[in-house]
Amino acid sequence: MHTPLCRHAVGEPTELAAQAVARGLTEIGFSDHSPMPRDDFDEWRMKASDLDAYVAKVEQARRDHPGLIIKLALEVDYLPGGEDWIRELAGRHPWDYFIGAVHYVSDSWEIDNPAKISRWKDRDPMEVWTVYFDRLTMAAETGLFDIIAHADLPKKFGFYPKQDCTPLFTRFLQAAKDHGLAIELNTAGLRKECKEIYPSPAIVRLARQMDIPITFASDAHAPEEVGMGFADAIQLARNAGYTRSCRYRNRQREEVEL
Ligand SMILES: [Zn+2]
Ligand SMILES: [Zn+2]
């Protein structure tokens, strides 16, 4: 879940935590968009100087809601060459998990940014999906993450390739498997044009066959989005054959019954 520090979310961590309690959740995690080495990289993440304030806000939410387990995490953008910065971030606070995310297929195009949707119209969807999954596979291979975010994000606006993408999915999932990563079932997709959880049922089935662990994410950017769509996500997991999901503490995985 996100916080106003990323400049495109509303609701302080303590407000999201209150909503989680009201909805009967027993554990949540904050994983706001991590800073980049340069604060002017884009406008939709916290600044490096905000990191301590971010941790303090999550700690405040813990104090305000002692009956709720609240994990401290980051959604970390992966760009090739950014590994040293990610290692540095990892050492700064006692994180429970790092979610590795690919949004950028080049240094200037984040494929999920509505302000840049016109770029999709000049490109072959298969070309974009291929670059995206290449980068997602590289992210998994770095070994710097615990979970991979919204694995088929390129579907967000509905630009699907005509070709079969199974080889792209399989190669990524094999990298996730080899490096002990989980994938998240992220319900934000239900709120976007694609109207489908990330990733698709086909990818979730492949992940199950390869015995890759899963987590659940609402990717909330506002209090009303906390836990949104979880019944659908659990059904998706069960339909694919999952009987367990996982959670993290101090970057160690624990499995729990679904
Ligand atoms: Zn966001
Ligand atoms: Zn994301």
PDB file of N, CA and C in Angstrom, residues 7 33-50 77 79 82 85-86 88-89 92 104 107-108:
ATOM      1  N   ARG A   7       3.174  11.128  -3.813  1.00  0.00           N
ATOM      2  CA  ARG A   7       2.580  12.236  -4.566  1.00  0.00           C
ATOM      3  C   ARG A   7       1.441  11.832  -5.510  1.00  0.00           C
ATOM      4  N   HIS A  33       6.317   3.664  -3.252  1.00  0.00           N
ATOM      5  CA  HIS A  33       7.293   3.742  -4.350  1.00  0.00           C
ATOM      6  C   HIS A  33       8.616   4.294  -3.825  1.00  0.00           C
ATOM      7  N   SER A  34       9.659   3.494  -3.969  1.00  0.00           N
ATOM      8  CA  SER A  34      10.963   3.848  -3.393  1.00  0.00           C
ATOM      9  C   SER A  34      11.580   5.038  -4.130  1.00  0.00           C
ATOM     10  N   PRO A  35      12.438   5.783  -3.431  1.00  0.00           N
ATOM     11  CA  PRO A  35      13.121   6.889  -4.106  1.00  0.00           C
ATOM     12  C   PRO A  35      14.144   6.385  -5.118  1.00  0.00           C
ATOM     13  N   MET A  36      14.472   7.255  -6.045  1.00  0.00           N
ATOM     14  CA  MET A  36      15.558   7.014  -6.998  1.00  0.00           C
ATOM     15  C   MET A  36      16.772   7.822  -6.522  1.00  0.00           C
ATOM     16  N   PRO A  37      17.950   7.512  -7.044  1.00  0.00           N
ATOM     17  CA  PRO A  37      19.126   8.293  -6.646  1.00  0.00           C
ATOM     18  C   PRO A  37      18.945   9.781  -6.948  1.00  0.00           C
ATOM     19  N   ARG A  38      18.222  10.073  -8.029  1.00  0.00           N
ATOM     20  CA  ARG A  38      17.945  11.477  -8.373  1.00  0.00           C
ATOM     21  C   ARG A  38      16.468  11.758  -8.135  1.00  0.00           C
ATOM     22  N   ASP A  39      16.178  12.773  -7.313  1.00  0.00           N
ATOM     23  CA  ASP A  39      14.782  13.082  -6.989  1.00  0.00           C
ATOM     24  C   ASP A  39      13.994  13.590  -8.194  1.00  0.00           C
ATOM     25  N   ASP A  40      14.671  14.070  -9.230  1.00  0.00           N
ATOM     26  CA  ASP A  40      13.930  14.561 -10.403  1.00  0.00           C
ATOM     27  C   ASP A  40      13.722  13.454 -11.444  1.00  0.00           C
ATOM     28  N   PHE A  41      13.935  12.194 -11.060  1.00  0.00           N
ATOM     29  CA  PHE A  41      13.756  11.089 -12.022  1.00  0.00           C
ATOM     30  C   PHE A  41      12.327  11.064 -12.560  1.00  0.00           C
ATOM     31  N   ASP A  42      11.349  11.192 -11.649  1.00  0.00           N
ATOM     32  CA  ASP A  42       9.948  11.347 -12.060  1.00  0.00           C
ATOM     33  C   ASP A  42       9.195  12.003 -10.906  1.00  0.00           C
ATOM     34  N   GLU A  43       7.877  12.112 -11.040  1.00  0.00           N
ATOM     35  CA  GLU A  43       7.092  12.856 -10.039  1.00  0.00           C
ATOM     36  C   GLU A  43       6.169  11.953  -9.245  1.00  0.00           C
ATOM     37  N   TRP A  44       6.371  10.660  -9.320  1.00  0.00           N
ATOM     38  CA  TRP A  44       5.386   9.787  -8.659  1.00  0.00           C
ATOM     39  C   TRP A  44       6.020   8.820  -7.669  1.00  0.00           C
ATOM     40  N   ARG A  45       7.008   9.322  -6.932  1.00  0.00           N
ATOM     41  CA  ARG A  45       7.643   8.509  -5.893  1.00  0.00           C
ATOM     42  C   ARG A  45       8.122   9.435  -4.786  1.00  0.00           C
ATOM     43  N   MET A  46       8.457   8.840  -3.629  1.00  0.00           N
ATOM     44  CA  MET A  46       8.993   9.670  -2.561  1.00  0.00           C
ATOM     45  C   MET A  46      10.403  10.126  -2.925  1.00  0.00           C
ATOM     46  N   LYS A  47      10.811  11.225  -2.317  1.00  0.00           N
ATOM     47  CA  LYS A  47      12.182  11.701  -2.481  1.00  0.00           C
ATOM     48  C   LYS A  47      13.089  10.945  -1.515  1.00  0.00           C
ATOM     49  N   ALA A  48      14.366  10.908  -1.827  1.00  0.00           N
ATOM     50  CA  ALA A  48      15.303  10.182  -0.956  1.00  0.00           C
ATOM     51  C   ALA A  48      15.257  10.743   0.462  1.00  0.00           C
ATOM     52  N   SER A  49      15.069  12.053   0.554  1.00  0.00           N
ATOM     53  CA  SER A  49      15.030  12.686   1.879  1.00  0.00           C
ATOM     54  C   SER A  49      13.732  12.379   2.635  1.00  0.00           C
ATOM     55  N   ASP A  50      12.742  11.751   1.950  1.00  0.00           N
ATOM     56  CA  ASP A  50      11.471  11.389   2.605  1.00  0.00           C
ATOM     57  C   ASP A  50      11.519  10.019   3.283  1.00  0.00           C
ATOM     58  N   ASP A  77      11.479   0.203  -7.888  1.00  0.00           N
ATOM     59  CA  ASP A  77      11.585   0.131  -9.347  1.00  0.00           C
ATOM     60  C   ASP A  77      12.887  -0.514  -9.754  1.00  0.00           C
ATOM     61  N   LEU A  79      15.440  -0.812 -12.756  1.00  0.00           N
ATOM     62  CA  LEU A  79      15.953  -0.407 -14.071  1.00  0.00           C
ATOM     63  C   LEU A  79      17.343  -1.008 -14.189  1.00  0.00           C
ATOM     64  N   GLY A  82      20.553  -0.314 -11.910  1.00  0.00           N
ATOM     65  CA  GLY A  82      20.170   0.323 -10.648  1.00  0.00           C
ATOM     66  C   GLY A  82      20.429  -0.514  -9.403  1.00  0.00           C
ATOM     67  N   TRP A  85      22.042   1.000  -6.016  1.00  0.00           N
ATOM     68  CA  TRP A  85      21.118   1.863  -5.276  1.00  0.00           C
ATOM     69  C   TRP A  85      20.125   1.023  -4.471  1.00  0.00           C
ATOM     70  N   ILE A  86      19.648  -0.054  -5.059  1.00  0.00           N
ATOM     71  CA  ILE A  86      18.684  -0.922  -4.369  1.00  0.00           C
ATOM     72  C   ILE A  86      19.350  -1.569  -3.154  1.00  0.00           C
ATOM     73  N   GLU A  88      21.772  -0.254  -1.473  1.00  0.00           N
ATOM     74  CA  GLU A  88      21.934   0.810  -0.473  1.00  0.00           C
ATOM     75  C   GLU A  88      20.615   1.029   0.286  1.00  0.00           C
ATOM     76  N   LEU A  89      19.505   1.092  -0.450  1.00  0.00           N
ATOM     77  CA  LEU A  89      18.195   1.248   0.199  1.00  0.00           C
ATOM     78  C   LEU A  89      17.933   0.113   1.189  1.00  0.00           C
ATOM     79  N   ARG A  92      19.207   0.616   4.678  1.00  0.00           N
ATOM     80  CA  ARG A  92      18.882   1.822   5.452  1.00  0.00           C
ATOM     81  C   ARG A  92      17.888   1.638   6.586  1.00  0.00           C
ATOM     82  N   TYR A 104       9.167   0.905 -16.001  1.00  0.00           N
ATOM     83  CA  TYR A 104       9.882   1.553 -17.113  1.00  0.00           C
ATOM     84  C   TYR A 104      10.408   0.528 -18.115  1.00  0.00           C
ATOM     85  N   ASP A 107      14.337   4.607 -20.062  1.00  0.00           N
ATOM     86  CA  ASP A 107      14.508   5.560 -18.958  1.00  0.00           C
ATOM     87  C   ASP A 107      13.421   6.627 -18.936  1.00  0.00           C
ATOM     88  N   SER A 108      12.639   6.731 -20.009  1.00  0.00           N
ATOM     89  CA  SER A 108      11.658   7.813 -20.067  1.00  0.00           C
ATOM     90  C   SER A 108      10.223   7.347 -20.293  1.00  0.00           C
TER      91      SER A 108
END
